[in-house]
Amino acid sequence: QVELVESGGGLVQAGGSLRLSCSASGRTFSKYAMGWFRQAPGKGREFVAAISRSGVNKRYTDSLKGRFTISRDNAKNMLYLESNNVEPEDTAVYYCAAQESGWGDTRTSEYDYWGQGTQVTVSA
Protein backbone atom coordinates (compact mmCIF):
# COMPACT_ATOMS: atom_id res chain seq x y z
CA GLN A 1 0.00 0.00 0.00
CA VAL A 2 1.13 3.55 -0.69
CA GLU A 3 -0.08 6.81 0.82
CA LEU A 4 -0.16 9.91 -1.34
CA VAL A 5 -0.24 13.55 -0.28
CA GLU A 6 -0.52 16.40 -2.77
CA SER A 7 0.72 19.92 -2.18
CA GLY A 8 1.45 23.11 -4.09
CA GLY A 9 -2.06 24.23 -4.92
CA GLY A 10 -3.39 27.71 -4.39
CA LEU A 11 -4.32 30.85 -6.28
CA VAL A 12 -2.43 31.51 -9.52
CA GLN A 13 -2.88 34.23 -12.11
CA ALA A 14 -3.61 33.25 -15.68
CA GLY A 15 -0.39 32.91 -17.61
CA GLY A 16 1.51 32.13 -14.46
CA SER A 17 3.36 29.02 -13.32
CA LEU A 18 2.24 26.07 -11.27
CA ARG A 19 4.12 23.23 -9.62
CA LEU A 20 2.23 20.53 -7.83
CA SER A 21 3.95 17.87 -5.76
CA CYS A 22 2.82 14.46 -4.60
CA SER A 23 4.67 12.79 -1.76
CA ALA A 24 4.47 9.01 -1.48
CA SER A 25 5.06 6.83 1.57
CA GLY A 26 4.62 3.17 2.30
CA ARG A 27 5.55 0.66 -0.34
CA THR A 28 8.41 1.32 -2.73
CA PHE A 29 7.40 4.28 -4.87
CA SER A 30 9.16 3.01 -7.97
CA LYS A 31 6.83 -0.01 -8.08
CA TYR A 32 3.95 2.24 -9.12
CA ALA A 33 3.11 3.98 -12.33
CA MET A 34 1.66 7.36 -11.45
CA GLY A 35 -0.92 9.73 -12.79
CA TRP A 36 -2.42 13.17 -12.27
CA PHE A 37 -6.13 13.80 -12.56
CA ARG A 38 -8.24 16.86 -11.93
CA GLN A 39 -11.85 17.64 -11.11
CA ALA A 40 -13.42 20.99 -11.86
CA PRO A 41 -16.58 22.13 -10.06
CA GLY A 42 -19.61 20.25 -11.33
CA LYS A 43 -17.54 17.97 -13.56
CA GLY A 44 -16.14 14.47 -13.41
CA ARG A 45 -12.55 13.60 -12.63
CA GLU A 46 -10.45 13.82 -15.77
CA PHE A 47 -7.06 12.46 -16.73
CA VAL A 48 -4.22 14.97 -17.00
CA ALA A 49 -0.97 13.02 -17.31
CA ALA A 50 0.73 9.74 -16.46
CA ILE A 51 4.29 8.55 -16.05
CA SER A 52 5.85 5.10 -16.08
CA ARG A 53 7.69 3.58 -13.15
CA SER A 54 11.10 4.58 -14.47
CA GLY A 55 9.91 8.03 -15.54
CA VAL A 56 10.96 7.45 -19.13
CA ASN A 57 7.48 7.16 -20.62
CA LYS A 58 4.91 9.92 -20.27
CA ARG A 59 1.40 10.41 -21.50
CA TYR A 60 -0.77 13.52 -21.57
CA THR A 61 -4.36 14.26 -22.41
CA ASP A 62 -4.34 15.88 -25.85
CA SER A 63 -5.93 19.16 -24.78
CA LEU A 64 -3.21 19.81 -22.19
CA LYS A 65 -0.19 18.50 -24.03
CA GLY A 66 2.48 21.17 -24.26
CA ARG A 67 1.30 23.12 -21.24
CA PHE A 68 1.78 20.54 -18.50
CA THR A 69 4.80 18.42 -17.63
CA ILE A 70 4.78 15.36 -15.41
CA SER A 71 7.93 14.11 -13.74
CA ARG A 72 9.02 11.94 -10.83
CA ASP A 73 11.99 11.49 -8.52
CA ASN A 74 12.05 7.92 -7.28
CA ALA A 75 14.93 8.64 -4.90
CA LYS A 76 12.77 11.22 -3.13
CA ASN A 77 9.44 9.38 -3.54
CA MET A 78 8.00 12.42 -5.29
CA LEU A 79 5.74 13.06 -8.26
CA TYR A 80 5.39 16.48 -9.89
CA LEU A 81 3.11 18.33 -12.29
CA GLU A 82 4.24 21.64 -13.72
CA SER A 83 2.83 24.26 -16.04
CA ASN A 84 4.28 27.54 -17.25
CA ASN A 85 1.07 28.91 -18.66
CA VAL A 86 -2.04 28.18 -16.65
CA GLU A 87 -5.51 29.22 -17.76
CA PRO A 88 -8.72 29.87 -15.80
CA GLU A 89 -10.02 26.58 -17.22
CA ASP A 90 -7.31 24.79 -15.23
CA THR A 91 -9.13 25.61 -12.01
CA ALA A 92 -9.81 22.29 -10.32
CA VAL A 93 -8.86 19.96 -7.51
CA TYR A 94 -5.78 18.05 -8.64
CA TYR A 95 -5.20 14.46 -7.53
CA CYS A 96 -2.24 12.16 -7.83
CA ALA A 97 -2.85 8.45 -8.15
CA ALA A 98 -0.79 5.25 -8.13
CA GLN A 99 -1.27 2.34 -10.51
CA GLU A 100 0.00 -1.13 -9.58
CA SER A 101 -0.44 -2.80 -12.97
CA GLY A 102 0.30 -1.29 -16.34
CA TRP A 103 0.82 2.43 -16.82
CA GLY A 104 -0.60 5.45 -18.57
CA ASP A 105 -4.22 4.55 -18.14
CA THR A 106 -6.69 7.42 -18.47
CA ARG A 107 -9.45 5.73 -16.48
CA THR A 108 -9.77 6.47 -12.77
CA SER A 109 -10.84 2.86 -12.16
CA GLU A 110 -7.38 1.61 -13.13
CA TYR A 111 -5.65 3.44 -10.29
CA ASP A 112 -5.35 1.78 -6.92
CA TYR A 113 -4.42 4.62 -4.56
CA TRP A 114 -5.34 8.29 -4.46
CA GLY A 115 -4.31 11.38 -2.62
CA GLN A 116 -6.78 13.77 -1.02
CA GLY A 117 -6.32 16.42 -3.70
CA THR A 118 -5.04 19.98 -3.78
CA GLN A 119 -7.11 22.95 -4.97
CA VAL A 120 -5.79 25.08 -7.82
CA THR A 121 -7.62 28.29 -8.65
CA VAL A 122 -6.54 30.31 -11.68
CA SER A 123 -7.72 33.90 -11.80
CA ALA A 124 -8.27 35.72 -15.07
PDB file of N, CA, C and O in Angstrom, residues 4 34 53 55 122:
ATOM      1  N   LEU A   4      -0.500   8.800  -0.466  1.00  0.00           N
ATOM      2  CA  LEU A   4      -0.158   9.913  -1.340  1.00  0.00           C
ATOM      3  C   LEU A   4      -0.680  11.217  -0.758  1.00  0.00           C
ATOM      4  O   LEU A   4      -1.841  11.287  -0.322  1.00  0.00           O
ATOM      5  N   MET A  34       2.371   6.273 -12.114  1.00  0.00           N
ATOM      6  CA  MET A  34       1.664   7.363 -11.452  1.00  0.00           C
ATOM      7  C   MET A  34       0.879   8.206 -12.449  1.00  0.00           C
ATOM      8  O   MET A  34       1.213   8.249 -13.648  1.00  0.00           O
ATOM      9  N   ARG A  53       6.951   3.790 -14.386  1.00  0.00           N
ATOM     10  CA  ARG A  53       7.694   3.580 -13.145  1.00  0.00           C
ATOM     11  C   ARG A  53       9.095   4.165 -13.199  1.00  0.00           C
ATOM     12  O   ARG A  53       9.590   4.706 -12.212  1.00  0.00           O
ATOM     13  N   GLY A  55       9.981   6.614 -15.185  1.00  0.00           N
ATOM     14  CA  GLY A  55       9.910   8.027 -15.541  1.00  0.00           C
ATOM     15  C   GLY A  55      10.228   8.292 -16.993  1.00  0.00           C
ATOM     16  O   GLY A  55      10.149   9.431 -17.444  1.00  0.00           O
ATOM     17  N   VAL A 122      -7.224  29.414 -10.758  1.00  0.00           N
ATOM     18  CA  VAL A 122      -6.541  30.314 -11.680  1.00  0.00           C
ATOM     19  C   VAL A 122      -7.437  31.515 -11.937  1.00  0.00           C
ATOM     20  O   VAL A 122      -8.559  31.366 -12.435  1.00  0.00           O
TER      21      VAL A 122
END
